[in-house]
Coordinates of C-alpha atoms and ligand atoms in Angstrom, one line a residue:
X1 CA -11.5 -31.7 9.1
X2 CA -8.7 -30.3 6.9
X3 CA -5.8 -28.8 8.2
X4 CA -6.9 -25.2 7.3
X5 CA -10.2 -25.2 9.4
X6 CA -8.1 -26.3 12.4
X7 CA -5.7 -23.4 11.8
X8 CA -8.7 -21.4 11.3
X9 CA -10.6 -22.5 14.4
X10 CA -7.3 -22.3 16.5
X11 CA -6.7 -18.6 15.2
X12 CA -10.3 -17.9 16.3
X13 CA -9.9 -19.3 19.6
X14 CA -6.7 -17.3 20.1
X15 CA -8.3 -13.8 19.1
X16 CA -11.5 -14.5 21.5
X17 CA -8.5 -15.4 24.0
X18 CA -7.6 -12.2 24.3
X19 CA -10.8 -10.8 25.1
X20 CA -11.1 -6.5 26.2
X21 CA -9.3 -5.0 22.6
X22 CA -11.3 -7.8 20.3
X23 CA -9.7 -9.0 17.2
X24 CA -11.9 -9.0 14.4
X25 CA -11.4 -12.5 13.2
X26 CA -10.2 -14.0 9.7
X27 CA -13.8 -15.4 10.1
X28 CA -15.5 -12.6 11.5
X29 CA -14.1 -10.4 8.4
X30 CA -15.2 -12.7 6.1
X31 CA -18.6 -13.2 7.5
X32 CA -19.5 -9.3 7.4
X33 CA -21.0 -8.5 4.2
X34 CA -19.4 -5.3 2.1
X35 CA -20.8 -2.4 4.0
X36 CA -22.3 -4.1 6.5
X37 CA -19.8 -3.5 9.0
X38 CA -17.4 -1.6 10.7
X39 CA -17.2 0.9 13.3
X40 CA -17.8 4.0 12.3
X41 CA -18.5 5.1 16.0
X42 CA -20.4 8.5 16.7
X43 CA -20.0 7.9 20.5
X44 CA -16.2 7.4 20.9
X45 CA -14.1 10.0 22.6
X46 CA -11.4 11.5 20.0
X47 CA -8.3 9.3 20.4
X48 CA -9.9 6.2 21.5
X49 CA -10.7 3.4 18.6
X50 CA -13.8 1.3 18.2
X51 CA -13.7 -2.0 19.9
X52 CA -12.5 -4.9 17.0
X53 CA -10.3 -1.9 15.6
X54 CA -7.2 -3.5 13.8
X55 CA -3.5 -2.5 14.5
X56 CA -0.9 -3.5 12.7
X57 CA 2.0 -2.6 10.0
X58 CA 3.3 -2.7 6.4
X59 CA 6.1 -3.7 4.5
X60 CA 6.5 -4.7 0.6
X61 CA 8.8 -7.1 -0.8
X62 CA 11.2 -5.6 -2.9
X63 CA 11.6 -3.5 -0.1
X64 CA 13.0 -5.9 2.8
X65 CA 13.3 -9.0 1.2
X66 CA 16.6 -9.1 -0.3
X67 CA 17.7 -12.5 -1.8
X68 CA 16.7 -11.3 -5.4
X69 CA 18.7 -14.3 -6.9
X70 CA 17.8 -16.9 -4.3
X71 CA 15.3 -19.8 -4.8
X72 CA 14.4 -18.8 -8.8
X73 CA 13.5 -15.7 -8.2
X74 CA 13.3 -13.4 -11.2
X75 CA 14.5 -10.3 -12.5
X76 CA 11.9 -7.7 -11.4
X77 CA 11.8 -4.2 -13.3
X78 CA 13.1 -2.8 -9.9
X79 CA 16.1 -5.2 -10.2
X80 CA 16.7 -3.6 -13.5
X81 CA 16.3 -0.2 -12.8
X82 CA 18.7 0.3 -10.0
X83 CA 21.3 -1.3 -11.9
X84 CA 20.9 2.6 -14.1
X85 CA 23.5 4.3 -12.8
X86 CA 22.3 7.3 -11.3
X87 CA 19.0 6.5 -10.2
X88 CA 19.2 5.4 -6.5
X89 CA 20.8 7.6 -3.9
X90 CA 24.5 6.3 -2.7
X91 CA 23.7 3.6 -5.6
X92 CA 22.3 1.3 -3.3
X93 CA 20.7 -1.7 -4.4
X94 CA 18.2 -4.2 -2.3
X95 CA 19.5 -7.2 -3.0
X96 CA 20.0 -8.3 0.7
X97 CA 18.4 -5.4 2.0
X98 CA 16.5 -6.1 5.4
X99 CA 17.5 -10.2 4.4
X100 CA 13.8 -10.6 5.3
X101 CA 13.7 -13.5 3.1
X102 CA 15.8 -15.2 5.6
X103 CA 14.2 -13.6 8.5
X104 CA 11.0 -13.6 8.2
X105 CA 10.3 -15.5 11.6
X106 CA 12.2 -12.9 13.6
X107 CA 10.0 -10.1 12.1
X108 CA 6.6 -12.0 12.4
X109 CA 8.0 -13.0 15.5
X110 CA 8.7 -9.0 16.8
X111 CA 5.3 -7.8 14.9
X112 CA 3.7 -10.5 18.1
X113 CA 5.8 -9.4 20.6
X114 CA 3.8 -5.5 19.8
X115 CA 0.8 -7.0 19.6
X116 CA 0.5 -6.5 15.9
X117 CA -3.2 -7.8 15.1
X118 CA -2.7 -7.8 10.8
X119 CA 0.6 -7.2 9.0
X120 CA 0.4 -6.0 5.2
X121 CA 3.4 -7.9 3.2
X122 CA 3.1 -8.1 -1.0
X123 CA 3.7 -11.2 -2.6
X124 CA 6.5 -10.6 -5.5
X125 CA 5.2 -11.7 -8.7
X126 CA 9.3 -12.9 -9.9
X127 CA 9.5 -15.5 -6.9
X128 CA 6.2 -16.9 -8.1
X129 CA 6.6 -16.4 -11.8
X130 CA 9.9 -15.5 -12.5
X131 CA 9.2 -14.7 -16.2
X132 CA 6.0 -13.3 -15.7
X133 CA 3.9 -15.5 -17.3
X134 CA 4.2 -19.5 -17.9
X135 CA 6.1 -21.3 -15.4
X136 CA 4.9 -21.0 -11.9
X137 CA 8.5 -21.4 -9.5
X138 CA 6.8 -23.3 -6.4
X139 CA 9.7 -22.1 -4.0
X140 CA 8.2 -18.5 -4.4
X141 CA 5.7 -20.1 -3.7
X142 CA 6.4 -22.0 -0.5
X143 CA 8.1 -18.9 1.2
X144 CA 4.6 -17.0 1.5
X145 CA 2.8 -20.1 2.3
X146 CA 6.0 -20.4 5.5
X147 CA 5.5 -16.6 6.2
X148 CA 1.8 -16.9 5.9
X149 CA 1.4 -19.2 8.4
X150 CA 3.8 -18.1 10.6
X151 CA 1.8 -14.4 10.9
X152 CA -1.6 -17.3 11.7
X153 CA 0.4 -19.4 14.2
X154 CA 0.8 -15.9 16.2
X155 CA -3.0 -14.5 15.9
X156 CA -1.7 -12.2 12.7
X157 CA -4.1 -11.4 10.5
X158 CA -2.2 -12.0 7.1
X159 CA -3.0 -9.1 4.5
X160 CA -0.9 -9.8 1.3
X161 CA -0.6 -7.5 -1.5
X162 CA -0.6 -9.1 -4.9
X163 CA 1.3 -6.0 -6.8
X164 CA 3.5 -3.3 -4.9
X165 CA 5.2 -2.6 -8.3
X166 CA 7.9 -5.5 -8.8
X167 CA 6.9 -5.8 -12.7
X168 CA 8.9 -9.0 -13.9
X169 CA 11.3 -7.6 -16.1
X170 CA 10.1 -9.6 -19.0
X171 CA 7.4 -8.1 -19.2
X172 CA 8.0 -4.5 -19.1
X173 CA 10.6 -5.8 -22.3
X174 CA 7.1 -7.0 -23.7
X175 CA 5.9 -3.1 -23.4
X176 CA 5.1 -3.0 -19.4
X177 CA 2.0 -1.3 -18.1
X178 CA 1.0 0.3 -21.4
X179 CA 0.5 -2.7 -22.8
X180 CA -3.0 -4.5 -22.8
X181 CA -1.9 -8.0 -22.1
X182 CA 0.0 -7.0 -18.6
X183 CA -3.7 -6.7 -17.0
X184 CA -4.6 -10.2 -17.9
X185 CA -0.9 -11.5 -17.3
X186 CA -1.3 -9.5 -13.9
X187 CA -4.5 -11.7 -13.1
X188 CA -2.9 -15.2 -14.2
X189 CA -0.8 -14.5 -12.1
X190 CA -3.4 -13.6 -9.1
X191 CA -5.1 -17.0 -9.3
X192 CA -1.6 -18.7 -9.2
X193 CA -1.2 -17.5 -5.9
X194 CA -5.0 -17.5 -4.7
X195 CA -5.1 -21.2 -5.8
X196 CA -1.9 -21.9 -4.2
X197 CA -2.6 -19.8 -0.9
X198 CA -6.4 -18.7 -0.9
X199 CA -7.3 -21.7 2.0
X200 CA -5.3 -19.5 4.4
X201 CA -5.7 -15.9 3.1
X202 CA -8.9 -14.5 3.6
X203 CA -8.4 -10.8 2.6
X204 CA -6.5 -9.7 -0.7
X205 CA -5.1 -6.3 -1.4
X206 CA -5.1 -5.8 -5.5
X207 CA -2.7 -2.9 -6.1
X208 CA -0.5 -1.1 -3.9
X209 CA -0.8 2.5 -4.9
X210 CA -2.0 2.3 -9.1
X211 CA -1.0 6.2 -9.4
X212 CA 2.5 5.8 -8.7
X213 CA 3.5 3.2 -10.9
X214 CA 2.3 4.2 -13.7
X215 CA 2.3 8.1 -13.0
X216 CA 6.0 8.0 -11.6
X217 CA 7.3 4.9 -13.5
X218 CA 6.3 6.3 -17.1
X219 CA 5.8 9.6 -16.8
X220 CA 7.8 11.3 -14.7
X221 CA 10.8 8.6 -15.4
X222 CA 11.8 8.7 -11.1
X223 CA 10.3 5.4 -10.4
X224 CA 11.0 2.2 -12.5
X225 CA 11.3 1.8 -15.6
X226 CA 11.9 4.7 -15.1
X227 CA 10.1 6.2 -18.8
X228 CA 9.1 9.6 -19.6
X229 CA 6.0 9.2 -21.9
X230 CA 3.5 10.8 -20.3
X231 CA 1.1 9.1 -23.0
X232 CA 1.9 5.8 -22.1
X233 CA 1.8 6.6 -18.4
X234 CA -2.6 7.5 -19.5
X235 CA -2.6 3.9 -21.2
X236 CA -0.7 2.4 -18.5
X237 CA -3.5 4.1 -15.8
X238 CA -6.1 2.3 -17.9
X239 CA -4.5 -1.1 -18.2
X240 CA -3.9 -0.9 -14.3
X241 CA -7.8 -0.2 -14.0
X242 CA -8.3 -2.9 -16.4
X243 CA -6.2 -5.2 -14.3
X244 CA -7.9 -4.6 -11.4
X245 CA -11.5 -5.8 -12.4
X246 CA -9.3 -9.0 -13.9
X247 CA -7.8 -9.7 -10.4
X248 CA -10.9 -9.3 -8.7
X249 CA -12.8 -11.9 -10.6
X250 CA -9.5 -13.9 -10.7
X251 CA -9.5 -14.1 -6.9
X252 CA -13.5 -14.7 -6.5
X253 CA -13.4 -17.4 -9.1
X254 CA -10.9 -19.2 -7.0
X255 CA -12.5 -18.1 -3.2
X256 CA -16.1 -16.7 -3.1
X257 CA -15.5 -16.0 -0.2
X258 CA -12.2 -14.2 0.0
X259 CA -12.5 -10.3 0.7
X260 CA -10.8 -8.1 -2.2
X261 CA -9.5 -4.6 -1.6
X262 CA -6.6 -2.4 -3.3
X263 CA -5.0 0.3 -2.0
X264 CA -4.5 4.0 -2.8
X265 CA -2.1 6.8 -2.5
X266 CA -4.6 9.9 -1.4
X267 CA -4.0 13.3 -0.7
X268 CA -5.7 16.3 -0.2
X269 CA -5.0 18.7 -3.2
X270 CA -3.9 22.1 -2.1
X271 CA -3.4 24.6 -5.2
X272 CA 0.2 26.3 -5.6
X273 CA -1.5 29.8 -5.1
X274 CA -4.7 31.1 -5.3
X275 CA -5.1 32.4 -8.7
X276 CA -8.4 30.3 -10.4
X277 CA -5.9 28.4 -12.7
X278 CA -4.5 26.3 -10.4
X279 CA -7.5 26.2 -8.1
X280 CA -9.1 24.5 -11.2
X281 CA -5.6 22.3 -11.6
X282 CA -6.2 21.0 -8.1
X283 CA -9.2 20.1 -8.8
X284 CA -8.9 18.3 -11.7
X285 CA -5.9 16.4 -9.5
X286 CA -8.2 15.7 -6.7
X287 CA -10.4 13.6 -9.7
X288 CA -6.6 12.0 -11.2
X289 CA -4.5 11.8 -8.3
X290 CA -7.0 10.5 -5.4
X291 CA -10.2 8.9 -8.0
X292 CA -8.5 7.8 -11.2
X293 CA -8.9 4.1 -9.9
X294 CA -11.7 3.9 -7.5
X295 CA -14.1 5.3 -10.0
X296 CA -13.6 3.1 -12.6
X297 CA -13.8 0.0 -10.1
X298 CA -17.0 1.5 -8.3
X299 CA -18.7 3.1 -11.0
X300 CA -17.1 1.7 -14.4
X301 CA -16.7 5.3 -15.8
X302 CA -13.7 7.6 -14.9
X303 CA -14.0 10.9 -13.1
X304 CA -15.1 13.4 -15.6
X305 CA -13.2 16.6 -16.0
X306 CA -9.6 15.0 -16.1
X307 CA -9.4 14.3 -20.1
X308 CA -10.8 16.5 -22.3
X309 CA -14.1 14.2 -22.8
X310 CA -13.9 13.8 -26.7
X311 CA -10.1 12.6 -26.4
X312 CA -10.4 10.2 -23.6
X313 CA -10.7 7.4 -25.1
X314 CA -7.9 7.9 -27.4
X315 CA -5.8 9.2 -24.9
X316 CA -6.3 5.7 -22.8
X317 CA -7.2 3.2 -25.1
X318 CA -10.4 2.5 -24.0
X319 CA -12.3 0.1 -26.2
X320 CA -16.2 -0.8 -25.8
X321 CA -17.0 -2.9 -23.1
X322 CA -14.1 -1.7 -20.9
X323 CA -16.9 0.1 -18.5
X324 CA -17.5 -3.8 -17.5
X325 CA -14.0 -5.3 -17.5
X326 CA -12.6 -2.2 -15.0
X327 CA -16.0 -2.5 -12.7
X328 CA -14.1 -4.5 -9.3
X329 CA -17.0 -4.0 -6.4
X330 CA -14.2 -4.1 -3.7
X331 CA -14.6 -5.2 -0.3
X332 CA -12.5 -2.9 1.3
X333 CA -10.7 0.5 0.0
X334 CA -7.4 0.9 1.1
X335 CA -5.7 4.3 1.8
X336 CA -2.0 5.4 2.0
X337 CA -1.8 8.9 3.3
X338 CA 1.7 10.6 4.2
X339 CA 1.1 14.3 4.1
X340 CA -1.0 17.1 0.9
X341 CA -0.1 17.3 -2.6
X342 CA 0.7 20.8 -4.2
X343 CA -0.6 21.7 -7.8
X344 CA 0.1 24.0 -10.1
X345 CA -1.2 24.7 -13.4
X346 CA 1.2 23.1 -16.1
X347 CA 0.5 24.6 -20.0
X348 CA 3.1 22.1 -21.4
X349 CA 1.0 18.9 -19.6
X350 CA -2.0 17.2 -20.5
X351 CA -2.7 16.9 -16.9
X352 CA -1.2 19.1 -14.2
X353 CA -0.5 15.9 -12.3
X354 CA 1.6 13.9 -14.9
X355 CA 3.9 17.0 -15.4
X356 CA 7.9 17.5 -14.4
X357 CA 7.6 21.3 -13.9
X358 CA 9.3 22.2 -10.7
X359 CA 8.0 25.2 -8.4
X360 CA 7.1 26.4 -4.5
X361 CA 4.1 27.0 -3.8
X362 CA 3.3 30.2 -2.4
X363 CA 2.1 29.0 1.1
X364 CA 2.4 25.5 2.9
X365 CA -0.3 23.9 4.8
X366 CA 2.7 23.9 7.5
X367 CA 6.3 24.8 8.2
X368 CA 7.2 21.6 9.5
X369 CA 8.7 18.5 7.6
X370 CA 10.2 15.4 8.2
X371 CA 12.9 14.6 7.2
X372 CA 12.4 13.4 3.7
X373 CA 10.9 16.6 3.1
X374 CA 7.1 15.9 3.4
X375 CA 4.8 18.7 4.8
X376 CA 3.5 17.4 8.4
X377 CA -0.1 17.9 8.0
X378 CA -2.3 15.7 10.2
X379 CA -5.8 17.6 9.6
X380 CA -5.1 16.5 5.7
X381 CA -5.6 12.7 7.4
X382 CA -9.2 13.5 8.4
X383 CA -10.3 15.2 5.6
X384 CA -9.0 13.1 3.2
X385 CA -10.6 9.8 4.8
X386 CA -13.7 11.6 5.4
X387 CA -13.7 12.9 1.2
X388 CA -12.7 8.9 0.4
X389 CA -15.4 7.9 2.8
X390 CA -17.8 10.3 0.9
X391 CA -17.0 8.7 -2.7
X392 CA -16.9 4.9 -1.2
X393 CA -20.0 5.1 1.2
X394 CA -21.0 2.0 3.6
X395 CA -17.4 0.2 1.9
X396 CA -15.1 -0.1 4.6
X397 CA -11.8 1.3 4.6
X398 CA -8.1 0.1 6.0
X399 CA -5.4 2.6 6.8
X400 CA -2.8 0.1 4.8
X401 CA 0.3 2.8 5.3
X402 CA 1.0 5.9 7.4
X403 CA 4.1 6.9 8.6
X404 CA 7.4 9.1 8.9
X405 CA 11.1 9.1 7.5
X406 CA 12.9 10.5 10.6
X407 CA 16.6 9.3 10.1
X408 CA 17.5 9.0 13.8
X409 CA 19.8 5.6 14.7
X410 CA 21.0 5.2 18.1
X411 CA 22.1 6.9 20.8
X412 CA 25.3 6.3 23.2
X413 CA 22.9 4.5 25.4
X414 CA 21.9 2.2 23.0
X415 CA 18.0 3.1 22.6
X416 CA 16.7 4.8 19.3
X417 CA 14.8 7.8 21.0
X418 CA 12.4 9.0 17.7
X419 CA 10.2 11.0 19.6
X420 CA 9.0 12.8 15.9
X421 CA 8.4 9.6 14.6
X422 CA 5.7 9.0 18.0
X423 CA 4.6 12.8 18.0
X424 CA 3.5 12.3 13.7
X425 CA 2.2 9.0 14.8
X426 CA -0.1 10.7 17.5
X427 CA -1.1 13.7 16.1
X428 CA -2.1 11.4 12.6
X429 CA -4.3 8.8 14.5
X430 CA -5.9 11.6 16.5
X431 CA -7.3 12.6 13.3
X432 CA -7.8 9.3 12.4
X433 CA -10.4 8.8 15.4
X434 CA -11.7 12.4 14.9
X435 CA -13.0 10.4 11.0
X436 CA -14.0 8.0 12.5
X437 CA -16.0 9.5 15.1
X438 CA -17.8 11.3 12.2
X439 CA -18.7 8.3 10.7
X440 CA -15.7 7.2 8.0
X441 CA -16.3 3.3 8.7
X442 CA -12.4 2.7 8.9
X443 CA -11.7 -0.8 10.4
X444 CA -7.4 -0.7 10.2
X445 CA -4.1 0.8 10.0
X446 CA -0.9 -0.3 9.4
X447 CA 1.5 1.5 10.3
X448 CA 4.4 2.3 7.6
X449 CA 6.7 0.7 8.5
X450 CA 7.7 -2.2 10.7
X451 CA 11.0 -2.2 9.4
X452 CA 13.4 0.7 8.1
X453 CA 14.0 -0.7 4.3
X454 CA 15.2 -0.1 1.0
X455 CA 12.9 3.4 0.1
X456 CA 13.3 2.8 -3.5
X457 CA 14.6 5.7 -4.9
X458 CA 16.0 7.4 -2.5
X459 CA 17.8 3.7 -1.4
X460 CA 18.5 3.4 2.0
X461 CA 18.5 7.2 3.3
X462 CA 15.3 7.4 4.6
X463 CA 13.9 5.5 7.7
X464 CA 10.0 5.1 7.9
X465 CA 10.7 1.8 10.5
X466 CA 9.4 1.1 14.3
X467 CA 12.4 -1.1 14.2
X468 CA 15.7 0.2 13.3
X469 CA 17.7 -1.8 10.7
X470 CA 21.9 -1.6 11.0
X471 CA 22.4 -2.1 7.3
X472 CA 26.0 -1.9 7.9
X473 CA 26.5 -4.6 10.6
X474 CA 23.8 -7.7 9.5
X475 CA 21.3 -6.2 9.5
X476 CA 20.6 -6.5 13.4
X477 CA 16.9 -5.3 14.3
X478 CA 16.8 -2.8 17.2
X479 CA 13.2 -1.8 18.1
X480 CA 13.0 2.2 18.7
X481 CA 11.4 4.2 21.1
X482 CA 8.1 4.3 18.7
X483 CA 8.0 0.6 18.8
X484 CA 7.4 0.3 22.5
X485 CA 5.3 3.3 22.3
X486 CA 2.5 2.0 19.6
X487 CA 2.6 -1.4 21.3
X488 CA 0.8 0.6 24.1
X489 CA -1.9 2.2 21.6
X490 CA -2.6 -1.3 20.7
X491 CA -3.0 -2.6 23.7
X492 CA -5.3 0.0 25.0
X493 CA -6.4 0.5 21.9
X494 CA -6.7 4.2 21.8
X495 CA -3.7 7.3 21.5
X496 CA -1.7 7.6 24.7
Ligands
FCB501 C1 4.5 4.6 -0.3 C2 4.8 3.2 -0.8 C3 5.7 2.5 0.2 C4 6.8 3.4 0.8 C5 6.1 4.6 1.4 C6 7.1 5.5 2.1 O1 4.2 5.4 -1.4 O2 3.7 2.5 -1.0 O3 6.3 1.4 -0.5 O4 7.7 3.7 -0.1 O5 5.5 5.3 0.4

């Protein structure tokens, strides 16, 4: 027997272990067939989660790694951008950090001690091909295979994300996501690390939010790299959905077996006032902000009603026979919700959505914000899984980010009390359950996140962690008041 189908049958043995709030094995996952599953449960009480419900939380590399020039690593577009001056607040960089790199064992190690059941990391493409295509640098390697197995070793479901936007540098210099060739150097790149890691991985995560990397990266210039060419941000959306239908047969040509998902930003669209203009601009963002790339992998054709229909393909680039390349039949959907987007009818834009124009809208869904600034609106989490649910069907879905930037640090006594941080949580997973109670077959969430990290743009001054990060003093972990609090939810595996 090899080593894997011990680890395997040892991680099963530990999940039936612990009995009452049933895990839903690495097996178990892999067994169900797309759709067949999940737990949509009519008959639960609001608040209370169906029995094999996942709990867990997220992170992304370039966000608490650090160690950007350790072990081979290379240069990642993020490296690049926040060397711009101007571009990250206090001109903070993350080249140490949450020094996860180093400390990974303490943070699998305090996702147990909650009773984490899956934690979402990505995989960064420059530790495992530090020029982005060619040589494969097997230290990268060999530090998710050590964190992989560590989260296995404690009964973690591992839940890897292949891209969460740390481009190598090279090839953005080669024309980035614009370019054709990034899809197939993205999926080269895939099967590296499936071959490499697939005997212990059973669940793959494509894309970490599609919409903002190319939307925010090359249109709107506020992400890297950072480009304002709205015209190349529409090619990059279709190389991205290109990619994805690559990496998804990348990942199945290595592992049959291996469940592929990706995961989306979704909002619900609320129009800046009620005039029909931007009613119809929200619509048409509903179809680009929260479909642009689940259509294409579901259906092969994109929403209609976005592009003006006889421009299209010109506008993306779209050449015959991309219907099939773009067509991924994912396993799982994954969905990132943090609060509603505003629209308002832009003239100057091709699209509302991949416009710069500023402007308030003329009512909020609500007057309270945290403290980055995001409308608190926890009905916008049911009705946007149960509109996902009502695109995706029978697929079932994972929560893979939800959370709050409350920058509270700690107080004379020593605790971090971030009651908001609990009362967002609550109100959100009440919703959640309310979705799910009406049939959205949601089998996960991850809560953003388990660590306060480097929030790209805005560098270190906002704080979406369970565990508080001392940036200033070596990065000491000290778990806040939400930590102890959602170890409870897991436990009983409904709100308290
Ligand atoms: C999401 C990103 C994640 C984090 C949260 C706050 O859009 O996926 O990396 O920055 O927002």
């Amino acid at each position: 027997m090899s080593r894997t189908s011990m680890r395997r049958r040892d991680f099963m043995r530990f999940a039936l272990a612990l009995g009452g709030n049933a895990l839903l094995t690495q097996t178990a996952l892999a067994e169900k067939l797309p759709g067949e599953s999940v737990v949509g449960s009519p008959k639960g009480r609001i608040g209370e989660f169906p029995k094999g419900f996942l709990w867990g939380a997220a992170t992304a590399a370039y966000q608490i790694e650090g160690a950007t020039h350790v072990d081979g690593r290379g240069e990642s577009i993020w490296d690049h951008y926040v060397g711009t001056p101007g571009k990250i607040k206090g001109s903070a960089n993350a080249a140490v950090a949450c020094d996860s790199y180093r400390r990974y064992a303490e943070d699998v190690a305090i996702a147990k001690r909650l009773g984490m059941q899956s934690y979402r990391y990505s995989i960064a493409w420059p530790r495992v091909q530090p020029q982005g295509s060619g040589i494969v640098n097997q230290k990268g390697l060999d530090y998710y295979r050590r964190l992989t197995d560590a989260l296995l070793e404690d009964g973690i479901r591992p839940l890897p994300t292949l891209y969460h936007w740390d481009l190598p540098q090279p090839l953005e210099d080669a024309g980035g996501w614009p370019e054709r060739d990034t899809a197939q150097r993205l999926a080269d790149y895939a099967r590296i690390v499936v071959d490499a890691l697939g005997d212990r991985i059973d669940q793959w995560v494509i894309f970490n939010e599609p919409y903002i990397f190319t939307v925010l990266g090359y249109a709107q210039g506020i992400h890297a790299p950072g480009r304002k060419e709205p015209l190349a941000a529409l090619r990059a959306t279709h190389v991205a959905n290109l990619a994805q239908g690559l990496v998804y047969r990348a990942i199945k040509a290595s592992r049959p077996r291996a469940e592929v998902g990706s995961a989306y930003n979704v909002a619900p669209v609320v129009p800046a006032t009620a005039s029909a203009a931007d009613r119809a601009a929200a619509e048409r963002q509903d179809k680009f902000g929260n479909l642009w790339f689940v259509y294409p992998a579901l259906k092969g054709h994109y929403p209609a009603g976005v592009l003006p229909s006889e421009r299209q393909s010109e506008l993306l680039g779209f050449r015959s026979g991309d219907e099939e390349i773009m067509r991924a039949p994912l396993d799982f959907i994954g969905l990132n919700y943090y609060s509603c987007s505003y629209v308002q009818e832009d003239a100057q834009a091709l699209i509302p959505g991949l416009g710069t124009k500023s402007f308030e809208p003329k009512k909020r869904v609500s007057q309270e914000k945290t403290d980055f600034g995001w409308d608190i609106y926890p009905k916008g989490f049911y009705d946007i899984v149960t509109e996902m649910a009502g695109h995706t069907g029978r697929i079932p879905i994972e929560i893979t980010e939800n959370g709050a930037a409350y920058n509270i640090g700690p107080s004379a006594d020593g605790g971090v009390h971030d009651a908001k941080r609990i009362a967002y949580a609550r109100a959100h997973l009440l919703e959640l359950s309310r979705a799910i109670r009406n049939g959205a077959p949601v089998r996960a969430y991850h809560h953003w996140s388990l660590l306060d990290n480097f929030e790209w743009s805005e560098g270190y001054t906002q704080r979406f962690g369970l565990i508080y990060v001392d940036f200033e003093n070596g990065q000491k972990r000290l778990p806040k008041d939400s930590a102890a609090w959602y170890a409870k939810i897991i436990a009983e595996n409904k709100v308290v």
